[in-house]
């Protein structure tokens, strides 16, 4: 009788076929992994830039492109609030810039840059909303309004012995320690800026007769005598 085949006496052709099959499976697995990685990378890059575009307001990109000297934008801080699509509140963009030169020269640099960028001076009441020091101008371009405020900085010396310092009132100290200027830029959607809407007027020729005339000193007036 023929003895039963031992495990080591397997058919060489079958072994080679099994090895080829396993090799094909490994190649398919590697190809699938490469395709998956490629899809993830190709999708992640547009997703990254898409999210960056949504999170970065294009108005700030436009402000970055203003042709102002480097000394006029030594330090920039941006803040944004509201919705870009005006859901409940429209978007308000605020930028605070530190300039290394005096307010007059800084204001001139920014106003020239705004004109070159297509902004037009906007002469409107409530610009500013309340009396302020420095140079305050308003601008319009397309669907946006812009408020530009340039003034002297508020300089506070560093704390001494752990105690908060108080700004110096001495002119000489202010001249040596407090230089440059501070720039505030506020950009709003024109549709959300109340100054673009018709403003109320108190001109009597336009309002006509006062619907609420002044009441005399006697709240009862003169009593009509009753017939006797």
XYZ file of N, CA and C in Angstrom:
684
model
N 0.839 -1.187 0.000
C 0.000 0.000 0.000
C 0.883 1.249 0.000
N 0.356 2.351 -0.688
C 1.097 3.622 -0.748
C 0.875 4.383 0.541
N 1.942 4.815 1.162
C 1.774 5.549 2.449
C 1.117 6.898 2.214
N 0.390 7.344 3.225
C -0.290 8.657 3.141
C 0.738 9.765 3.037
N 0.402 10.806 2.246
C 1.319 11.921 2.055
C 1.492 12.701 3.343
N 2.692 13.000 3.659
C 2.975 13.829 4.843
C 2.838 15.294 4.469
N 2.714 16.215 5.458
C 2.576 17.647 5.173
C 3.730 18.184 4.358
N 4.914 17.616 4.531
C 6.048 18.129 3.792
C 6.089 17.657 2.347
N 5.237 16.704 1.973
C 5.241 16.162 0.614
C 4.167 16.794 -0.242
N 3.770 18.095 0.026
C 2.716 18.753 -0.744
C 3.176 18.952 -2.175
N 2.194 19.093 -3.058
C 2.467 19.272 -4.485
C 3.162 20.618 -4.698
N 4.334 20.664 -5.315
C 5.032 21.941 -5.548
C 4.218 22.904 -6.394
N 3.492 22.410 -7.371
C 2.682 23.292 -8.216
C 1.597 23.992 -7.404
N 0.963 23.244 -6.489
C -0.071 23.844 -5.642
C 0.524 24.896 -4.715
N 1.740 24.611 -4.221
C 2.389 25.581 -3.335
C 2.708 26.863 -4.083
N 3.215 26.718 -5.317
C 3.506 27.916 -6.099
C 2.239 28.710 -6.406
N 1.152 27.999 -6.708
C -0.120 28.670 -6.989
C -0.612 29.450 -5.765
N -0.461 28.840 -4.586
C -0.885 29.517 -3.352
C -0.022 30.743 -3.092
N 1.286 30.612 -3.359
C 2.183 31.755 -3.155
C 1.832 32.905 -4.100
N 1.519 32.558 -5.390
C 1.124 33.596 -6.345
C -0.168 34.283 -5.908
N -1.105 33.493 -5.385
C -2.383 34.060 -4.952
C -2.188 35.032 -3.788
N -1.352 34.624 -2.827
C -1.089 35.504 -1.691
C -0.356 36.765 -2.136
N 0.551 36.619 -3.113
C 1.267 37.791 -3.612
C 0.309 38.754 -4.301
N -0.646 38.234 -5.075
C -1.635 39.100 -5.738
C -2.498 39.821 -4.710
N -2.871 39.122 -3.656
C -3.692 39.747 -2.624
C -2.933 40.872 -1.923
N -1.618 40.636 -1.680
C -0.822 41.689 -1.052
C -0.699 42.906 -1.961
N -0.507 42.667 -3.279
C -0.427 43.784 -4.221
C -1.737 44.558 -4.278
N -2.874 43.824 -4.289
C -4.174 44.510 -4.291
C -4.348 45.335 -3.025
N -3.921 44.769 -1.883
C -4.066 45.501 -0.622
C -3.228 46.769 -0.634
N -1.973 46.666 -1.113
C -1.130 47.856 -1.192
C -1.719 48.902 -2.132
N -2.250 48.438 -3.279
C -2.862 49.371 -4.229
C -4.072 50.064 -3.605
N -4.883 49.290 -2.852
C -6.055 49.880 -2.213
C -5.651 50.921 -1.172
N -4.583 50.617 -0.424
C -4.109 51.579 0.585
C -3.601 52.844 -0.083
N -2.856 52.693 -1.187
C -2.352 53.865 -1.897
C -3.490 54.711 -2.451
N -4.518 54.054 -2.991
C -5.675 54.801 -3.514
C -6.375 55.542 -2.385
N -6.540 54.863 -1.242
C -7.214 55.502 -0.106
C -6.424 56.703 0.390
N -5.100 56.556 0.502
C -4.266 57.674 0.955
C -4.335 58.831 -0.031
N -4.319 58.514 -1.325
C -4.391 59.563 -2.346
C -5.709 60.315 -2.261
N -6.800 59.577 -2.091
C -8.112 60.222 -1.987
C -8.172 61.125 -0.770
N -7.632 60.629 0.357
C -7.653 61.439 1.585
C -6.837 62.708 1.403
N -5.624 62.564 0.812
C -4.778 63.741 0.623
C -5.393 64.718 -0.372
N -5.927 64.201 -1.475
C -6.521 65.088 -2.476
C -7.764 65.780 -1.937
N -8.454 65.133 -1.030
C -9.633 65.763 -0.443
C -9.300 66.680 0.711
N -8.222 66.352 1.428
C -7.883 67.138 2.616
C -7.347 68.506 2.238
N -6.570 68.586 1.155
C -5.987 69.877 0.771
C -7.065 70.890 0.397
N -8.026 70.551 -0.513
C -9.096 71.521 -0.788
C -9.947 71.820 0.432
N -10.164 70.797 1.281
C -10.954 71.028 2.487
C -10.245 72.005 3.409
N -8.929 71.870 3.535
C -8.160 72.775 4.392
C -8.276 74.210 3.908
N -8.040 74.405 2.601
C -8.103 75.762 2.065
C -9.532 76.291 2.055
N -10.517 75.388 1.894
C -11.908 75.831 1.953
C -12.288 76.327 3.332
N -11.897 75.563 4.356
C -12.171 76.001 5.725
C -11.405 77.270 6.054
N -10.192 77.384 5.534
C -9.407 78.592 5.778
C -10.069 79.802 5.140
N -10.634 79.598 3.934
C -11.315 80.698 3.255
C -12.552 81.122 4.011
N -13.311 80.139 4.533
C -14.525 80.464 5.275
C -14.199 81.163 6.581
N -13.115 80.738 7.236
C -12.778 81.340 8.519
C -12.098 82.695 8.357
N -11.417 82.919 7.250
C -10.718 84.177 7.013
C -11.595 85.104 6.200
N -11.996 86.213 6.789
C -12.860 87.155 6.089
C -12.079 87.834 4.970
N -12.614 87.860 3.737
C -11.879 88.485 2.631
C -11.652 89.977 2.822
N -12.454 90.626 3.662
C -12.239 92.052 3.918
C -10.869 92.273 4.560
N -10.470 91.389 5.466
C -9.156 91.517 6.079
C -8.053 91.310 5.038
N -8.275 90.380 4.110
C -7.291 90.199 3.035
C -7.155 91.479 2.217
N -8.289 92.156 1.985
C -8.253 93.410 1.244
C -7.513 94.494 2.022
N -7.733 94.535 3.328
C -7.016 95.509 4.153
C -5.522 95.210 4.176
N -5.170 93.934 4.124
C -3.752 93.566 4.091
C -3.066 94.098 2.837
N -3.840 94.266 1.765
C -3.278 94.688 0.487
C -3.210 96.204 0.333
N -3.682 96.945 1.340
C -3.572 98.401 1.263
C -2.108 98.807 1.154
N -1.828 99.752 0.289
C -0.455 100.172 0.027
C -0.032 101.216 1.053
N 0.164 100.744 2.289
C 0.649 101.626 3.352
C 2.085 101.246 3.672
N 2.898 102.214 4.091
C 4.291 101.891 4.439
C 4.349 100.909 5.608
N 5.478 100.229 5.717
C 5.637 99.263 6.796
C 5.541 99.898 8.166
N 6.021 101.153 8.310
C 5.964 101.804 9.620
C 4.532 102.100 10.049
N 3.590 102.128 9.082
C 2.193 102.423 9.415
C 1.414 101.187 9.833
N 2.045 100.015 9.776
C 1.380 98.775 10.173
C 2.362 97.906 10.933
N 2.936 98.483 12.003
C 3.954 97.761 12.767
C 3.359 96.566 13.499
N 2.140 96.701 13.968
C 1.477 95.614 14.692
C -0.008 95.673 14.386
N -0.597 94.527 14.036
C -1.997 94.475 13.632
C -2.748 93.445 14.458
N -3.928 93.830 14.940
C -4.800 92.926 15.684
C -6.187 93.004 15.055
N -6.748 91.848 14.669
C -8.054 91.791 14.023
C -9.084 91.174 14.952
N -10.306 91.620 14.795
C -11.429 91.068 15.553
C -12.653 91.088 14.651
N -13.483 90.052 14.738
C -14.660 89.964 13.884
C -15.823 89.425 14.707
N -17.012 89.918 14.414
C -18.214 89.468 15.101
C -19.371 89.479 14.108
N -20.437 88.772 14.440
C -21.603 88.721 13.561
C -21.451 87.684 12.464
N -22.473 87.597 11.623
C -22.532 86.592 10.563
C -22.214 87.213 9.218
N -21.418 86.489 8.416
C -21.089 86.980 7.073
C -22.333 87.069 6.203
N -23.323 86.205 6.484
C -24.563 86.201 5.701
C -25.675 86.981 6.394
N -25.301 87.792 7.391
C -26.255 88.658 8.100
C -27.388 87.858 8.739
N -27.040 86.724 9.357
C -28.012 85.949 10.128
C -28.037 86.531 11.534
N -29.143 87.125 11.898
C -29.329 87.864 13.142
C -28.509 89.154 13.117
N -27.191 89.067 13.139
C -26.337 90.263 13.099
C -25.391 90.162 11.916
N -25.237 91.274 11.201
C -24.283 91.301 10.096
C -22.861 91.364 10.650
N -21.922 91.044 9.796
C -20.530 90.960 10.221
C -19.928 92.348 10.448
N -19.194 92.466 11.526
C -18.446 93.675 11.864
C -16.977 93.289 11.947
N -16.162 93.952 11.107
C -14.726 93.688 11.112
C -14.020 94.873 11.758
N -13.156 94.593 12.708
C -12.423 95.647 13.407
C -10.934 95.325 13.391
N -10.156 96.297 13.031
C -8.702 96.141 12.998
C -8.059 97.281 13.772
N -7.130 96.933 14.640
C -6.353 97.915 15.391
C -4.904 97.789 14.962
N -4.319 98.911 14.559
C -2.956 98.915 14.022
C -2.113 99.909 14.803
N -0.897 99.514 15.096
C 0.068 100.402 15.734
C 0.989 100.976 14.662
N 1.093 102.299 14.611
C 1.967 102.974 13.662
C 3.155 103.573 14.406
N 4.280 103.621 13.716
C 5.487 104.142 14.343
C 5.634 105.651 14.189
N 4.749 106.286 13.408
C 4.868 107.723 13.182
C 3.644 108.462 13.713
N 3.695 109.771 13.651
C 2.678 110.628 14.261
C 1.323 110.431 13.594
N 0.234 110.794 14.295
C -1.108 110.593 13.741
C -1.338 111.289 12.409
N -0.843 112.528 12.243
C -1.101 113.258 11.006
C -0.504 112.527 9.799
N 0.750 112.098 9.921
C 1.408 111.392 8.825
C 0.783 110.023 8.595
N 0.381 109.363 9.669
C -0.252 108.046 9.543
C -1.607 108.154 8.863
N -2.406 109.148 9.273
C -3.720 109.327 8.662
C -3.597 109.608 7.171
N -2.636 110.428 6.785
C -2.431 110.734 5.372
C -2.069 109.472 4.586
N -1.223 108.625 5.163
C -0.811 107.398 4.478
C -2.008 106.473 4.266
N -2.858 106.342 5.277
C -4.010 105.451 5.148
C -5.063 106.027 4.196
N -5.285 107.314 4.245
C -6.276 107.906 3.345
C -5.854 107.781 1.889
N -4.575 107.985 1.599
C -4.090 107.806 0.229
C -4.222 106.353 -0.218
N -3.928 105.419 0.688
C -4.038 104.001 0.346
C -5.494 103.612 0.088
N -6.420 104.153 0.865
C -7.837 103.836 0.657
C -8.317 104.371 -0.689
N -7.906 105.580 -1.048
C -8.292 106.138 -2.352
C -7.752 105.286 -3.495
N -6.513 104.854 -3.379
C -5.925 104.017 -4.416
C -6.642 102.673 -4.531
N -7.229 102.222 -3.438
C -7.927 100.939 -3.436
C -9.393 101.065 -3.831
N -9.830 102.262 -4.222
C -11.195 102.433 -4.695
C -12.185 102.933 -3.667
N -11.751 103.194 -2.447
C -12.651 103.730 -1.432
C -12.875 105.218 -1.694
N -14.115 105.667 -1.443
C -14.479 107.066 -1.636
C -14.809 107.705 -0.293
N -14.335 108.941 -0.050
C -14.706 109.625 1.199
C -16.219 109.742 1.321
N -16.718 109.514 2.497
C -18.167 109.496 2.751
C -18.487 110.584 3.766
N -19.074 111.657 3.286
C -19.476 112.756 4.154
C -20.874 112.463 4.674
N -20.968 112.095 5.906
C -22.239 111.687 6.481
C -22.277 112.144 7.928
N -23.481 112.438 8.403
C -23.622 112.789 9.808
C -23.302 111.568 10.668
N -23.027 111.816 11.916
C -22.639 110.755 12.852
C -21.352 110.074 12.419
N -20.469 110.873 11.873
C -19.126 110.379 11.554
C -18.125 111.356 12.160
N -17.711 111.131 13.398
C -17.975 109.942 14.213
C -19.306 110.012 14.961
N -19.625 108.903 15.626
C -20.859 108.846 16.406
C -20.820 109.848 17.563
N -19.659 110.068 18.123
C -19.485 111.028 19.200
C -18.139 111.718 19.027
N -17.982 112.839 19.675
C -16.760 113.623 19.516
C -15.547 112.828 19.974
N -14.531 112.801 19.142
C -13.320 112.059 19.452
C -12.104 112.910 19.119
N -10.972 112.552 19.686
C -9.720 113.217 19.387
C -9.045 112.534 18.204
N -8.253 113.282 17.477
C -7.545 112.727 16.352
C -8.289 112.922 15.048
N -7.935 112.124 14.048
C -8.540 112.197 12.715
C -9.532 111.061 12.549
N -10.792 111.411 12.268
C -11.837 110.399 12.084
C -12.515 110.668 10.745
N -12.414 109.706 9.817
C -13.025 109.843 8.491
C -13.819 108.588 8.164
N -14.797 108.738 7.273
C -15.636 107.622 6.864
C -15.520 107.433 5.348
N -15.667 106.176 4.914
C -15.442 105.818 3.526
C -16.493 104.802 3.081
N -16.713 104.761 1.757
C -17.635 103.770 1.185
C -17.008 103.158 -0.070
N -17.301 101.857 -0.258
C -16.921 101.183 -1.493
C -17.841 99.993 -1.689
N -18.562 100.002 -2.818
C -19.497 98.924 -3.132
C -20.490 98.758 -1.975
N -20.537 97.555 -1.390
C -21.536 97.287 -0.358
C -20.973 97.438 1.048
N -19.831 98.119 1.197
C -19.178 98.230 2.494
C -19.008 99.687 2.902
N -18.977 99.911 4.206
C -18.608 101.208 4.769
C -17.400 100.998 5.673
N -16.590 102.042 5.801
C -15.351 101.930 6.587
C -15.161 103.193 7.411
N -14.858 102.994 8.683
C -14.508 104.091 9.586
C -13.015 104.011 9.894
N -12.326 105.135 9.700
C -10.885 105.202 9.959
C -10.641 106.232 11.054
N -10.052 105.788 12.150
C -9.771 106.669 13.285
C -8.284 106.560 13.612
N -7.584 107.685 13.518
C -6.153 107.741 13.813
C -5.956 108.745 14.933
N -5.301 108.326 15.990
C -5.097 109.220 17.127
C -3.799 108.849 17.836
N -3.458 109.645 18.828
C -2.266 109.372 19.615
C -2.496 108.125 20.473
N -1.449 107.341 20.696
C -1.629 106.123 21.501
C -1.765 106.442 22.977
N -2.336 105.507 23.697
C -2.407 105.597 25.152
C -1.277 104.755 25.705
N -0.242 105.418 26.153
C 0.958 104.714 26.598
C 0.951 104.594 28.116
N 1.142 103.366 28.591
C 1.199 103.104 30.027
C 2.553 102.491 30.332
N 3.329 103.074 31.232
C 4.639 102.490 31.573
C 4.467 101.149 32.266
N 5.506 100.329 32.286
C 5.404 99.003 32.917
C 5.178 99.116 34.415
N 4.616 98.081 35.030
C 4.382 98.104 36.484
C 5.694 98.237 37.251
N 5.595 98.861 38.407
C 6.755 99.055 39.284
C 6.473 98.358 40.601
N 7.357 97.415 40.978
C 7.223 96.672 42.238
C 5.856 95.999 42.342
N 5.365 95.483 41.219
C 4.103 94.761 41.243
C 2.873 95.624 41.250
N 3.028 96.939 41.313
C 1.896 97.842 41.331
C 1.625 98.346 39.915
N 0.356 98.385 39.494
C 0.054 98.894 38.149
C 0.447 100.347 38.013
N 1.046 100.683 36.869
C 1.502 102.053 36.648
C 0.377 102.915 36.128
N 0.539 104.211 36.293
C -0.447 105.194 35.841
C 0.179 106.005 34.719
N -0.555 106.257 33.620
C 0.023 107.051 32.532
C 0.519 108.399 33.030
N 1.682 108.789 32.562
C 2.286 110.042 33.008
C 1.584 111.226 32.372
N 1.400 112.280 33.161
C 0.777 113.510 32.662
C 1.799 114.557 32.295
N 3.079 114.265 32.489
C 4.128 115.218 32.166
C 4.368 115.235 30.654
N 4.332 116.416 30.015
C 4.558 116.472 28.566
C 5.899 115.886 28.157
N 6.957 116.125 28.957
C 8.270 115.606 28.591
C 8.293 114.091 28.602
N 7.618 113.498 29.609
C 7.559 112.039 29.690
C 6.769 111.467 28.528
N 5.675 112.131 28.166
C 4.857 111.655 27.044
C 5.639 111.716 25.749
N 6.486 112.759 25.604
C 7.240 112.904 24.360
C 8.284 111.817 24.221
N 8.872 111.372 25.340
C 9.946 110.390 25.262
C 9.432 108.952 25.306
N 8.336 108.699 25.990
C 7.860 107.332 26.197
C 6.682 106.973 25.306
N 5.932 107.948 24.826
C 4.710 107.672 24.082
C 4.839 108.263 22.680
N 5.229 107.451 21.727
C 5.403 107.910 20.357
C 4.541 107.086 19.418
N 4.504 107.521 18.163
C 3.711 106.795 17.175
C 2.250 107.168 17.241
N 1.402 106.283 16.741
C -0.039 106.533 16.737
C -0.786 105.211 16.693
N -2.072 105.297 16.949
C -2.946 104.122 16.976
C -4.019 104.292 15.911
N -4.230 103.246 15.122
C -5.190 103.281 14.018
C -6.286 102.255 14.280
N -7.527 102.687 14.157
C -8.668 101.776 14.253
C -9.434 101.809 12.938
N -9.697 100.630 12.386
C -10.458 100.493 11.149
C -11.672 99.618 11.441
N -12.852 100.125 11.107
C -14.085 99.382 11.326
C -14.833 99.284 9.999
N -15.100 98.063 9.540
C -15.758 97.837 8.254
C -17.077 97.114 8.497
N -18.139 97.670 7.924
C -19.477 97.081 8.063
C -20.132 96.930 6.704
N -21.139 96.059 6.636
C -21.983 95.999 5.451
C -22.836 97.258 5.406
N -22.898 97.897 4.237
C -23.650 99.148 4.134
C -25.107 98.949 4.526
N -25.672 97.794 4.225
C -27.081 97.544 4.547
C -27.307 97.507 6.049
N -26.249 97.237 6.810
C -26.366 97.158 8.266
C -25.890 98.434 8.944
N -25.438 99.404 8.173
C -24.964 100.674 8.726
C -26.135 101.655 8.749
N -26.543 102.047 9.950
C -27.715 102.918 10.087
C -27.529 104.258 9.392
N -26.293 104.675 9.181
C -26.047 105.964 8.557
C -26.374 105.975 7.068
N -26.578 104.803 6.466
C -26.978 104.744 5.060
C -28.479 104.898 4.887
N -29.216 104.883 5.974
C -30.673 104.991 5.912
C -31.091 106.448 6.077
N -32.317 106.784 5.659
C -32.802 108.162 5.846
C -32.766 108.550 7.314
N -32.234 109.725 7.588
C -32.106 110.193 8.958
C -33.294 111.086 9.318
N -33.780 111.004 10.554
C -34.900 111.852 10.970
C -34.497 113.318 10.968
N -35.452 114.170 10.746
C -35.195 115.606 10.724
C -36.158 116.313 11.661
N -35.717 117.451 12.184
C -36.557 118.253 13.082
C -36.954 119.568 12.427
N -36.783 119.697 11.115
C -37.135 120.923 10.405
C -38.651 121.103 10.449
N -39.182 122.210 11.047
C -40.642 122.391 11.125
C -41.302 122.444 9.757
N -40.592 122.914 8.735
C -41.197 122.990 7.412
C -41.458 121.612 6.827
N -40.750 120.599 7.358
C -40.949 119.248 6.858
C -41.856 118.426 7.765
N -41.829 118.728 9.061
C -42.639 117.949 9.993
C -44.057 118.467 10.095
N -44.309 119.751 9.718
C -45.662 120.294 9.802
C -46.041 120.626 11.220
N -47.345 120.611 11.473
C -47.846 120.980 12.796
C -47.467 119.929 13.816
N -47.093 120.399 14.978
C -46.701 119.498 16.056
C -47.914 118.688 16.488
N -47.864 117.360 16.386
C -49.030 116.553 16.776
C -49.243 116.520 18.277
N -48.240 116.958 19.049
C -48.381 116.972 20.496
C -48.121 118.384 20.998
N -49.128 119.288 20.892
C -48.916 120.673 21.308
C -48.647 120.761 22.802
N -47.967 121.844 23.175
C -47.638 122.055 24.580
C -48.897 122.333 25.382
N -49.053 121.648 26.504
C -50.236 121.820 27.357
C -50.035 123.051 28.222
N -51.102 123.829 28.438
C -51.022 125.036 29.259
C -50.739 124.668 30.700
N -50.427 125.698 31.489
C -50.102 125.460 32.882
C -51.267 124.902 33.667
N -52.500 125.283 33.300
C -53.673 124.783 33.998
C -54.134 123.504 33.328
N -53.995 122.344 33.968
C -54.361 121.097 33.313
C -55.848 120.990 33.017
N -56.663 121.760 33.698
C -58.102 121.672 33.458
C -58.592 122.734 32.482
N -57.835 123.776 32.266
C -58.259 124.856 31.391
C -59.361 125.671 32.051
N -59.994 126.504 31.263
C -61.079 127.330 31.796
C -62.362 126.529 31.762
N -63.059 126.503 32.937
C -64.325 125.764 33.036
C -65.437 126.552 32.366
N -66.253 125.834 31.601
C -67.424 126.485 30.970
C -68.524 126.612 31.993
N -69.041 127.853 32.247
C -70.116 127.997 33.265
C -71.384 127.266 32.841
N -71.972 126.574 33.784
C -73.216 125.829 33.486
C -74.386 126.793 33.505
N -75.390 126.539 32.659
C -76.571 127.430 32.608
C -77.298 127.421 33.947
N -77.785 128.612 34.370
C -78.497 128.746 35.656
C -79.938 128.360 35.464
